[in-house]
mmCIF file of C-alpha atoms in Angstrom:
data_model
loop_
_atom_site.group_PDB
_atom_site.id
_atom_site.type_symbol
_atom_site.label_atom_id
_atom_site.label_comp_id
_atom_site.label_asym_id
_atom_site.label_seq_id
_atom_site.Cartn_x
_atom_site.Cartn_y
_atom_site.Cartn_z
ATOM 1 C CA UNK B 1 0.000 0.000 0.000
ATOM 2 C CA UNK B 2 1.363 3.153 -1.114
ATOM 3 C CA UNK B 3 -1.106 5.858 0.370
ATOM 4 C CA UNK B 4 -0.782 6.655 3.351
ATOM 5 C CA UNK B 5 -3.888 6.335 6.306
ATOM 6 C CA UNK B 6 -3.759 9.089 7.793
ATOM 7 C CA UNK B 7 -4.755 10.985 4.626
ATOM 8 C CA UNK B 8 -8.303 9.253 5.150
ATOM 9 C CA UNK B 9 -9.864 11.603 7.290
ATOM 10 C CA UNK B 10 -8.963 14.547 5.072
ATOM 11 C CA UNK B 11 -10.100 13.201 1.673
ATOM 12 C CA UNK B 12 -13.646 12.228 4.023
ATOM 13 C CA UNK B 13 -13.956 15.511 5.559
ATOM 14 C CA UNK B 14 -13.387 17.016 1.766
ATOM 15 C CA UNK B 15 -16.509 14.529 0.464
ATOM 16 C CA UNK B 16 -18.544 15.641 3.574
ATOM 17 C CA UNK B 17 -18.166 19.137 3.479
ATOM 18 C CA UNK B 18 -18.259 19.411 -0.210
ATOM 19 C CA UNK B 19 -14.949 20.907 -1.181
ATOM 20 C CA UNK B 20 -11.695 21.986 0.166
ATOM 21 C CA UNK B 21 -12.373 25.147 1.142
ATOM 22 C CA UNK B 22 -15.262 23.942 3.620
ATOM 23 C CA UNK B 23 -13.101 21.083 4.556
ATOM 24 C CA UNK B 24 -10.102 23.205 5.535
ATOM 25 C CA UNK B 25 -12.459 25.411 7.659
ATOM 26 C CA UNK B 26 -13.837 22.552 9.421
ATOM 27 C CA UNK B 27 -10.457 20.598 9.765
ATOM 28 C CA UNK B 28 -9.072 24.055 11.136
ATOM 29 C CA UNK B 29 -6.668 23.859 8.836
ATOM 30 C CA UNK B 30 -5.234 25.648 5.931
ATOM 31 C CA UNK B 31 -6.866 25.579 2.218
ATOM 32 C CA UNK B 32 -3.391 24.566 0.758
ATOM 33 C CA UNK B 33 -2.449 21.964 2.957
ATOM 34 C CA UNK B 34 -5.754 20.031 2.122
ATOM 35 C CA UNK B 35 -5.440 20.766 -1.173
ATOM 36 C CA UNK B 36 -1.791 19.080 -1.024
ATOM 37 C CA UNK B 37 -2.992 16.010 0.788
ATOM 38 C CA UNK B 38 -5.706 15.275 -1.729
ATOM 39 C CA UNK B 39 -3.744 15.678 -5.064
ATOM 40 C CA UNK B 40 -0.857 13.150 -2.792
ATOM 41 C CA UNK B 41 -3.635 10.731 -2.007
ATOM 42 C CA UNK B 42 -4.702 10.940 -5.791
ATOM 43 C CA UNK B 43 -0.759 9.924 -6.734
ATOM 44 C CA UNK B 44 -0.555 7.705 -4.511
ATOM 45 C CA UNK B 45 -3.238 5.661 -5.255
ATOM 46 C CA UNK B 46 -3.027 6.489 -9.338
ATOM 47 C CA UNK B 47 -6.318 7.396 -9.713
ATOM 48 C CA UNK B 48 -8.330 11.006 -9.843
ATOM 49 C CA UNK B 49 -10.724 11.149 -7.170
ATOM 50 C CA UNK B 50 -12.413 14.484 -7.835
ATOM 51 C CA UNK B 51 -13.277 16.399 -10.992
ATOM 52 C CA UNK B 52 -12.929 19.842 -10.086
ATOM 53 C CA UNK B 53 -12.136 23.558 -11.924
ATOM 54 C CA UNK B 54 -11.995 27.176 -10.205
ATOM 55 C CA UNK B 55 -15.872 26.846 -9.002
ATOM 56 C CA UNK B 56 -16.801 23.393 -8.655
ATOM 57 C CA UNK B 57 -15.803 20.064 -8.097
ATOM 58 C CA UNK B 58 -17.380 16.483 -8.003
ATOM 59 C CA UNK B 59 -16.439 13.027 -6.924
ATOM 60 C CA UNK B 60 -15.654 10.579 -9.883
ATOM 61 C CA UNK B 61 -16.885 7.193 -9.775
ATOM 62 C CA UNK B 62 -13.394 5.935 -8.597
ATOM 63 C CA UNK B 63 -14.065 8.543 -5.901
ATOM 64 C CA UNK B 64 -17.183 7.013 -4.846
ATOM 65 C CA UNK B 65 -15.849 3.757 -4.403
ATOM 66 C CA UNK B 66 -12.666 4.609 -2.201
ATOM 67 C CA UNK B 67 -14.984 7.191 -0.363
ATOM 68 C CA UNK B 68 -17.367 4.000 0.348
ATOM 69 C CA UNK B 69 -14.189 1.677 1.539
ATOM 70 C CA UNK B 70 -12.981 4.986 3.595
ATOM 71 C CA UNK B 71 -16.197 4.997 5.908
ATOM 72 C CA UNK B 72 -15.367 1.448 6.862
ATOM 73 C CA UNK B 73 -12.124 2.145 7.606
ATOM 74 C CA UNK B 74 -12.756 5.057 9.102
ATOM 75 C CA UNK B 75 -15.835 3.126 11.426
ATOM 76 C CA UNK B 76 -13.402 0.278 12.327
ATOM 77 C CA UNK B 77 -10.873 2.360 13.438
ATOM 78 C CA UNK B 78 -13.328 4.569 15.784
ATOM 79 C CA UNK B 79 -14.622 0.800 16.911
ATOM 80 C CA UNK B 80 -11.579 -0.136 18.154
ATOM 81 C CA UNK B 81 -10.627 2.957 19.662
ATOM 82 C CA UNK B 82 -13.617 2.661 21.715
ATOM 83 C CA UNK B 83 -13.249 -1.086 22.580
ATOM 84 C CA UNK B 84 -9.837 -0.022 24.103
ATOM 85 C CA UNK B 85 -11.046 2.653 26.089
ATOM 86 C CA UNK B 86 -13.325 0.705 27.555
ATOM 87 C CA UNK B 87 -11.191 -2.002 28.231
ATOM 88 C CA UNK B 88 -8.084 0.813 29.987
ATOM 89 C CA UNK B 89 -10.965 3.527 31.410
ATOM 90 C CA UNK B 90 -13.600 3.049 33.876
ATOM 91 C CA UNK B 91 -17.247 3.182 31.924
ATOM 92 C CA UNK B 92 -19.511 5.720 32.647
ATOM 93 C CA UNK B 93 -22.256 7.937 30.857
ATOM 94 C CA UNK B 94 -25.764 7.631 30.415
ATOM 95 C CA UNK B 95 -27.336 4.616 28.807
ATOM 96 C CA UNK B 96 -30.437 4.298 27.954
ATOM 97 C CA UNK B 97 -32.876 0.707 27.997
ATOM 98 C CA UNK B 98 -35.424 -0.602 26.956
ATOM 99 C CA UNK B 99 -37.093 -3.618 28.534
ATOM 100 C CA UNK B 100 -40.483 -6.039 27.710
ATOM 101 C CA UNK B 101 -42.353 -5.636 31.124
ATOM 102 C CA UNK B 102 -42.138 -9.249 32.100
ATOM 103 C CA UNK B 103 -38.717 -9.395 31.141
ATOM 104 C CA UNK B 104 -38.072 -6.028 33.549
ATOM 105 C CA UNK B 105 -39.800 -7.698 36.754
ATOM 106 C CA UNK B 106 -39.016 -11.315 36.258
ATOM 107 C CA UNK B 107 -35.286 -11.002 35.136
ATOM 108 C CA UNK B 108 -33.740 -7.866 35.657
ATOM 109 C CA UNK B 109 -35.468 -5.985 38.422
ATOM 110 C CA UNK B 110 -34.099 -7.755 41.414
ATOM 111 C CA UNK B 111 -30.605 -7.121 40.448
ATOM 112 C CA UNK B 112 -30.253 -3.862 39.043
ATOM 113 C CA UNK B 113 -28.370 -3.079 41.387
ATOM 114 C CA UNK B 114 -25.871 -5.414 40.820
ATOM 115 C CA UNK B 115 -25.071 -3.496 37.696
ATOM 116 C CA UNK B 116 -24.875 -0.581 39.514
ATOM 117 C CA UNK B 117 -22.656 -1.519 42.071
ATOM 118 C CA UNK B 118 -19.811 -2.954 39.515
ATOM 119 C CA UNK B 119 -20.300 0.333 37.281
ATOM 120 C CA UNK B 120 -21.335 2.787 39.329
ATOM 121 C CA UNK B 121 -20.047 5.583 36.821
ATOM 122 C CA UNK B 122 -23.171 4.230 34.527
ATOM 123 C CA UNK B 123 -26.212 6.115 34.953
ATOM 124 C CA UNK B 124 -29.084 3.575 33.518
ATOM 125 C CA UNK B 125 -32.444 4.936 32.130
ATOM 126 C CA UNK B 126 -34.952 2.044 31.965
ATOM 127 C CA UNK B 127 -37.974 2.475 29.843
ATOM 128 C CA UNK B 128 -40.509 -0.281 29.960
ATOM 129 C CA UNK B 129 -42.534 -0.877 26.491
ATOM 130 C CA UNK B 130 -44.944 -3.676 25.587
ATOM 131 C CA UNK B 131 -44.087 -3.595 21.731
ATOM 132 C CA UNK B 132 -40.389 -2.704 20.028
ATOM 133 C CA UNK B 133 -39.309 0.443 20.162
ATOM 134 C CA UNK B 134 -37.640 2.540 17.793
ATOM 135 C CA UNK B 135 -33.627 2.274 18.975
ATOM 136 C CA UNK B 136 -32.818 5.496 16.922
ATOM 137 C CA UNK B 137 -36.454 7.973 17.214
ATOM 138 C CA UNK B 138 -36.311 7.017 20.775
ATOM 139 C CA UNK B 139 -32.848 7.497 21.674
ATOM 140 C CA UNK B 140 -32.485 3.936 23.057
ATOM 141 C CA UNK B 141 -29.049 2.169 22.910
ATOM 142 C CA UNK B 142 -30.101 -1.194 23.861
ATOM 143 C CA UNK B 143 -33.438 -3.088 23.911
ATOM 144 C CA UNK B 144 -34.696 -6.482 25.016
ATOM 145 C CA UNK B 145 -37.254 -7.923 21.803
ATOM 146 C CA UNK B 146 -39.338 -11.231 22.516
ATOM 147 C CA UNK B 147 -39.559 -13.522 19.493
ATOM 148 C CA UNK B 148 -38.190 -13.797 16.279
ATOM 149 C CA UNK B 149 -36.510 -10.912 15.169
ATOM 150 C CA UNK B 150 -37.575 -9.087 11.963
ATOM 151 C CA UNK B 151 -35.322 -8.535 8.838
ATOM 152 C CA UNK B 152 -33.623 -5.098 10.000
ATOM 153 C CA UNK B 153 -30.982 -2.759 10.625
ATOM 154 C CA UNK B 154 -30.382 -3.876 13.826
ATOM 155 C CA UNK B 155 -28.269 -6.392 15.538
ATOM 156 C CA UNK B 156 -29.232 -9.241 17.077
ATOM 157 C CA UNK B 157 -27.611 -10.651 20.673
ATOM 158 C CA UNK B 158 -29.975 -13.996 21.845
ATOM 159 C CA UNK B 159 -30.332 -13.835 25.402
ATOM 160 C CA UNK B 160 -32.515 -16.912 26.161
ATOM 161 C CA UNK B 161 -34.554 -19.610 24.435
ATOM 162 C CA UNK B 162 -37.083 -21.012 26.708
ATOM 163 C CA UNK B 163 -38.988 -24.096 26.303
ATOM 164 C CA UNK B 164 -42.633 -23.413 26.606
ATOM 165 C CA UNK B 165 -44.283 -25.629 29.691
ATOM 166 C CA UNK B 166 -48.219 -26.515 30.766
ATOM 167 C CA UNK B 167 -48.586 -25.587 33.851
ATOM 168 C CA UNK B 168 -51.486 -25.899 36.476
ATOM 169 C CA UNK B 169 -51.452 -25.851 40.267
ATOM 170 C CA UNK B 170 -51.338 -28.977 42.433
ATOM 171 C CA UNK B 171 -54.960 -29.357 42.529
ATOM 172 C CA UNK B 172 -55.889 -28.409 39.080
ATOM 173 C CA UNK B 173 -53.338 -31.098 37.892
ATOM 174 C CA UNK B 174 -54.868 -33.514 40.260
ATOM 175 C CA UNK B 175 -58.438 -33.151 38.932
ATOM 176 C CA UNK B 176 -57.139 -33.152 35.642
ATOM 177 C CA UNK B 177 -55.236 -36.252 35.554
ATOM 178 C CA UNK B 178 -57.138 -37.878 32.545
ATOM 179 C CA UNK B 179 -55.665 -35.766 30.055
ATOM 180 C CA UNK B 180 -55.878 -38.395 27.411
ATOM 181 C CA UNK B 181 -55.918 -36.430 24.302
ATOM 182 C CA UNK B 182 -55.165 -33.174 22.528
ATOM 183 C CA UNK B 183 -59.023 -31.564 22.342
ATOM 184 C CA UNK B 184 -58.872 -31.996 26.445
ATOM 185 C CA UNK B 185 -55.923 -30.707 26.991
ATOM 186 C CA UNK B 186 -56.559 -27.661 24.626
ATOM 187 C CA UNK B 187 -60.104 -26.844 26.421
ATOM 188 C CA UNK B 188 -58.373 -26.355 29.960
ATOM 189 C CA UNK B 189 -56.328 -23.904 28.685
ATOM 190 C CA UNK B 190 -58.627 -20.521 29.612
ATOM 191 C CA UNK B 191 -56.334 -17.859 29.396
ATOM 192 C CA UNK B 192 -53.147 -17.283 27.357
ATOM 193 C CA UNK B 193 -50.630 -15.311 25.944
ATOM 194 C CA UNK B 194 -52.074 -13.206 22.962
ATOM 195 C CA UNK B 195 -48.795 -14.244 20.356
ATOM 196 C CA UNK B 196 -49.792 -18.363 21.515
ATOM 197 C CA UNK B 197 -53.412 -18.166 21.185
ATOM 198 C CA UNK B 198 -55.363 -19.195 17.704
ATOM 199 C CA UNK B 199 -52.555 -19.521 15.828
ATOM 200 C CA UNK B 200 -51.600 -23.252 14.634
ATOM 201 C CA UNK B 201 -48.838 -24.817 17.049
ATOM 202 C CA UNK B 202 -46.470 -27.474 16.149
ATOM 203 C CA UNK B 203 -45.839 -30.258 18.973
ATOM 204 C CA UNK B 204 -44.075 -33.286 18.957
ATOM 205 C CA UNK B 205 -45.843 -36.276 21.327
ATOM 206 C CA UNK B 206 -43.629 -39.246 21.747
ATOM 207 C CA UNK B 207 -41.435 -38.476 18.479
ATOM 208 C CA UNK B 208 -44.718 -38.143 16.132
ATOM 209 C CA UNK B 209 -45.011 -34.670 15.035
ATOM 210 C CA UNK B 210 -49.405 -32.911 15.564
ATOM 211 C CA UNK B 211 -50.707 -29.195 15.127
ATOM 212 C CA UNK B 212 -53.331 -28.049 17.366
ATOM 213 C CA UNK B 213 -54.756 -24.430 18.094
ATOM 214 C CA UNK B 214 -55.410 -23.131 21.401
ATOM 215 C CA UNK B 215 -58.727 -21.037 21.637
ATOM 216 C CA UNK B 216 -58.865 -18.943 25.096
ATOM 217 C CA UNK B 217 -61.089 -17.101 26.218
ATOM 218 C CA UNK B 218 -59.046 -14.860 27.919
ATOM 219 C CA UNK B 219 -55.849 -13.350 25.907
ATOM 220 C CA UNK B 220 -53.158 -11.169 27.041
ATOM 221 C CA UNK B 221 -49.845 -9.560 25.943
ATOM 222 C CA UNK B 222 -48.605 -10.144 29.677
ATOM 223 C CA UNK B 223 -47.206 -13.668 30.166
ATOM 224 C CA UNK B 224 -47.259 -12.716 34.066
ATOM 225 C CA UNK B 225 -51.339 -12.229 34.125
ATOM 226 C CA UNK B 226 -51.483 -15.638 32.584
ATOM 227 C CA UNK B 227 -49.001 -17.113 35.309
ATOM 228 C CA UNK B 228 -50.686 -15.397 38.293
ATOM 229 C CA UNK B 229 -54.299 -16.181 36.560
ATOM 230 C CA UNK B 230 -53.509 -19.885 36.979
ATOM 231 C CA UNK B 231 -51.835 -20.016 40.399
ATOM 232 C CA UNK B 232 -55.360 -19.069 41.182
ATOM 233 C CA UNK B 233 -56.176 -21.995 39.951
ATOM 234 C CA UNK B 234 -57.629 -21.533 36.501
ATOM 235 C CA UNK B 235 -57.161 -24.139 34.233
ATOM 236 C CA UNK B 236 -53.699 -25.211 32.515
ATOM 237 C CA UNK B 237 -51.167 -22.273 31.556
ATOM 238 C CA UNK B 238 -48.831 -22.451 28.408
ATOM 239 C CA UNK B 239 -45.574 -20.858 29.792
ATOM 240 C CA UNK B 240 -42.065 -19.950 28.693
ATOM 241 C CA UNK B 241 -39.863 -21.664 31.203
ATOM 242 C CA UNK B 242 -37.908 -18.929 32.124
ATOM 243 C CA UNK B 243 -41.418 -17.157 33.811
ATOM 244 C CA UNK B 244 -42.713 -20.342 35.467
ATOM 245 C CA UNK B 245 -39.691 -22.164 36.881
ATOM 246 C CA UNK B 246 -39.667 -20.390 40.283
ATOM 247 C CA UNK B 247 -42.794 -21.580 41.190
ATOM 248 C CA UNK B 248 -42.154 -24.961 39.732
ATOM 249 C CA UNK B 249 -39.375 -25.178 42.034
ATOM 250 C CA UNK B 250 -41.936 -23.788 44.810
ATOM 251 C CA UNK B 251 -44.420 -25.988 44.486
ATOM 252 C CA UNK B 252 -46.716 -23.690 43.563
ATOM 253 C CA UNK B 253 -47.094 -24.657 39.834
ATOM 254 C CA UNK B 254 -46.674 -28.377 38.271
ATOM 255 C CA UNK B 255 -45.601 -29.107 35.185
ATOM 256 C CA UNK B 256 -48.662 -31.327 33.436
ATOM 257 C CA UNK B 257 -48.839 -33.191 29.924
ATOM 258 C CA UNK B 258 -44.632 -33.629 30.049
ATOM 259 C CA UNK B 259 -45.345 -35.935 26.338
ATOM 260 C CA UNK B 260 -46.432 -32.386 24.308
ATOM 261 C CA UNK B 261 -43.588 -30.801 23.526
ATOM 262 C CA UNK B 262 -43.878 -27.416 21.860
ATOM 263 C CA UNK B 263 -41.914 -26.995 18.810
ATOM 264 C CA UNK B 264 -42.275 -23.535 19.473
ATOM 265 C CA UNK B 265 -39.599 -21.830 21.624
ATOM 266 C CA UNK B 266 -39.666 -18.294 23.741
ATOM 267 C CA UNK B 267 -36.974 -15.939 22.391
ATOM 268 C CA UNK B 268 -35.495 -12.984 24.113
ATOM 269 C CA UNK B 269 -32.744 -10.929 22.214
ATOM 270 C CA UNK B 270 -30.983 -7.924 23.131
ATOM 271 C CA UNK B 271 -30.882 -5.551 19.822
ATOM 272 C CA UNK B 272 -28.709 -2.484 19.291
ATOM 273 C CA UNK B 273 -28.420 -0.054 15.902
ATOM 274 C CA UNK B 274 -24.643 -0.951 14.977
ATOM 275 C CA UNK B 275 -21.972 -3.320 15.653
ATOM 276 C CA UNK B 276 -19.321 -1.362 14.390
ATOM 277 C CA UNK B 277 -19.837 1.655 17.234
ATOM 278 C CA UNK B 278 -20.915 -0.679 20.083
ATOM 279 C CA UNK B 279 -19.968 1.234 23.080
ATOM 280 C CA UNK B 280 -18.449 -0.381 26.300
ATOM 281 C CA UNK B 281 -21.729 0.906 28.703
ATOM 282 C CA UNK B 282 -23.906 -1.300 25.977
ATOM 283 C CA UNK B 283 -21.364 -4.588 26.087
ATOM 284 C CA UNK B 284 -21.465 -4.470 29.484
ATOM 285 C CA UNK B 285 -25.024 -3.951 29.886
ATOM 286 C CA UNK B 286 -25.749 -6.854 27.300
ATOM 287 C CA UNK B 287 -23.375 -9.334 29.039
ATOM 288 C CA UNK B 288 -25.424 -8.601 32.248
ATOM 289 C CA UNK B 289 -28.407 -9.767 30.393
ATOM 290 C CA UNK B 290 -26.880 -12.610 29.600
ATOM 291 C CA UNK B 291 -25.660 -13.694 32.830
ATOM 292 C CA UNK B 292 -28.970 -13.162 34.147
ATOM 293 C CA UNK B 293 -30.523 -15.148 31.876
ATOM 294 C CA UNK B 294 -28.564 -17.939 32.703
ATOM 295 C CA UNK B 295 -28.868 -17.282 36.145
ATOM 296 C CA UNK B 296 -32.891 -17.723 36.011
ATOM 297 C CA UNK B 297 -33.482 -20.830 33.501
ATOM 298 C CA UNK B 298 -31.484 -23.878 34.773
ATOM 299 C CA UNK B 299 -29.928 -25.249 31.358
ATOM 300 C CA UNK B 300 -32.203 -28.198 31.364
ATOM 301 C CA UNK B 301 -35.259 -25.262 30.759
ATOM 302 C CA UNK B 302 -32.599 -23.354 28.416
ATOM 303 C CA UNK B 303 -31.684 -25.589 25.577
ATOM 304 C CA UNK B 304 -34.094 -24.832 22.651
ATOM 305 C CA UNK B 305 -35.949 -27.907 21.144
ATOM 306 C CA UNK B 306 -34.993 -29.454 17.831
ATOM 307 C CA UNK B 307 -35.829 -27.805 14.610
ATOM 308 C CA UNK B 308 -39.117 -28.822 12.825
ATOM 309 C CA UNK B 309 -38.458 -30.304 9.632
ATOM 310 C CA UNK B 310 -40.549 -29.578 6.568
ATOM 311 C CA UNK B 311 -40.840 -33.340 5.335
ATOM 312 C CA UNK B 312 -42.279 -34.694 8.519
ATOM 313 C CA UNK B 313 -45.623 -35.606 8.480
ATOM 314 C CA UNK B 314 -48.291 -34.939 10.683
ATOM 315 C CA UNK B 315 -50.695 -37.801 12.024
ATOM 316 C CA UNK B 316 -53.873 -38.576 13.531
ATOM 317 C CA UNK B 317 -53.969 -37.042 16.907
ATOM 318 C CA UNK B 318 -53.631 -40.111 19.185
ATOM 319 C CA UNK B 319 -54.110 -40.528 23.063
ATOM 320 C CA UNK B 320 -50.832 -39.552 25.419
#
């Protein structure tokens, strides 16, 4: 390589600004030194960058190209400059969340602090939203999303994939115990999460692969009203592990009809709006997710189930 890299943010600032003149103001510097380090960079690399007479000038297709290949180099430099700083320089600054709100109180709430207390220089804004937010119009530098992600801009960090679980108290479960087919099963479930409820499921009982709807009469976006709805004993919850487990463990909830397993997983991702300029208070904030979400599902409730293959057939809907 011939050119030389520091020339970069010169020939950038000269795109940006629209000329040399406006470039040399806003590089403080003076109109012929620019002007030198642009027709050096245009030796160097053997190619004319910039059409240009005594009142105009425009970018020529090579231009266009290295100006493309600059911003990445220009973004992965900045990147790693910030990755080091965070890794020499205590974090701090403001950084703003958002959270699902059964995500907030289930997961994160009891241990904010925690956060806090290793990085106290971070001042953390929680906002709690029941749909995704905008990351960008909102000002938001990381979010928690349930479910599949859509095709986007943004980028992606899984958190947890939770097996969903029927539930039912001890003495629902007990009255229940002659769940001997699908249509029973389905009419004890009376309230449910809105994204689970009539819409086709996949589940696999004993290895054979079956599709049944749920049909509740009660439907929410909260997966906590359906938990607390059944530990009042209300018919048969279906439940992400990761919001049930505690009162498994309790005694307070039992896991019923173990044979139907949902092919159906619940998904919690942390998104941000670029991986090039991911700041140390955001890493840090998203490995804390992480290590919570370990923390809460037990890795026998944490391992997703196996992928649904298109060329399996579905049966009759036979007795478990």
């Amino acid at each position: 390589m011939q050119w030389n890299i520091a020339d970069l943010p010169i020939f950038v600032a000269v795109v940006e600004h629209g000329g040399i003149s406006a470039a040399a103001r806003a590089l403080r510097m003076p109109k012929s030194s620019v002007s030198r380090f642009i027709h050096r960079l245009e030796e160097e690399l053997q190619v004319r960058l910039f059409e240009r007479n005594s009142r105009q000038m425009r970018m020529t297709q090579e231009g266009e190209i290295f100006h493309k290949h600059c911003q990445l180099i220009m973004e992965q430099i900045q990147s790693a400059d910030a990755h080091m700083n965070g890794l020499t320089k205590e974090p701090s600054g403001e950084l703003m969340v958002s959270l699902p709100m059964a995500f907030s109180r289930l997961v994160v709430a009891g241990h904010l602090h925690r956060f806090h207390s290793r990085y106290p220089g971070i001042t953390v804004r929680v906002s709690i939203s029941p749909v995704a937010v905008d990351l960008i119009g909102d000002n938001i530098d990381v979010a928690v999303q349930v479910g599949d992600l859509p095709d986007s801009d943004l980028i992606g960090v899984p958190l947890v994939e939770s097996p969903l679980l029927w539930v039912a108290t001890p003495a629902v479960a007990r009255n229940l115990s002659q769940l001997d087919d699908l249509d029973r099963l389905v009419s004890q479930v009376k309230i449910c999460e809105q994204r689970y409820n009539r819409t086709p499921l996949r589940v696999r009982i004993r290895g054979d692969l079956h599709s049944l709807t749920l049909n509740a009469a009660l439907e929410t976006t909260d997966p906590i009203m359906v938990r607390d709805t059944v530990l009042n004993g209300f018919g048969i919850a279906l439940l992400p592990a990761l919001y049930c487990y505690g009162e498994i463990q309790a005694g307070s909830l039992v896991q019923v009809a173990p044979e139907v397993v949902l092919q159906t997983t619940a998904k919690a991702s942390a998104v941000y709006t670029s991986k090039r300029m991911l700041n140390a208070r955001t890493r840090l904030f998203i490995d804390f997710l992480r290590e919570l979400c370990t923390n809460n599902t037990p890795a026998s409730y944490s391992r997703a189930t196996p992928s649904l293959s298109a060329q399996e057939p579905e049966g009759a809907l036979p007795p478990f």
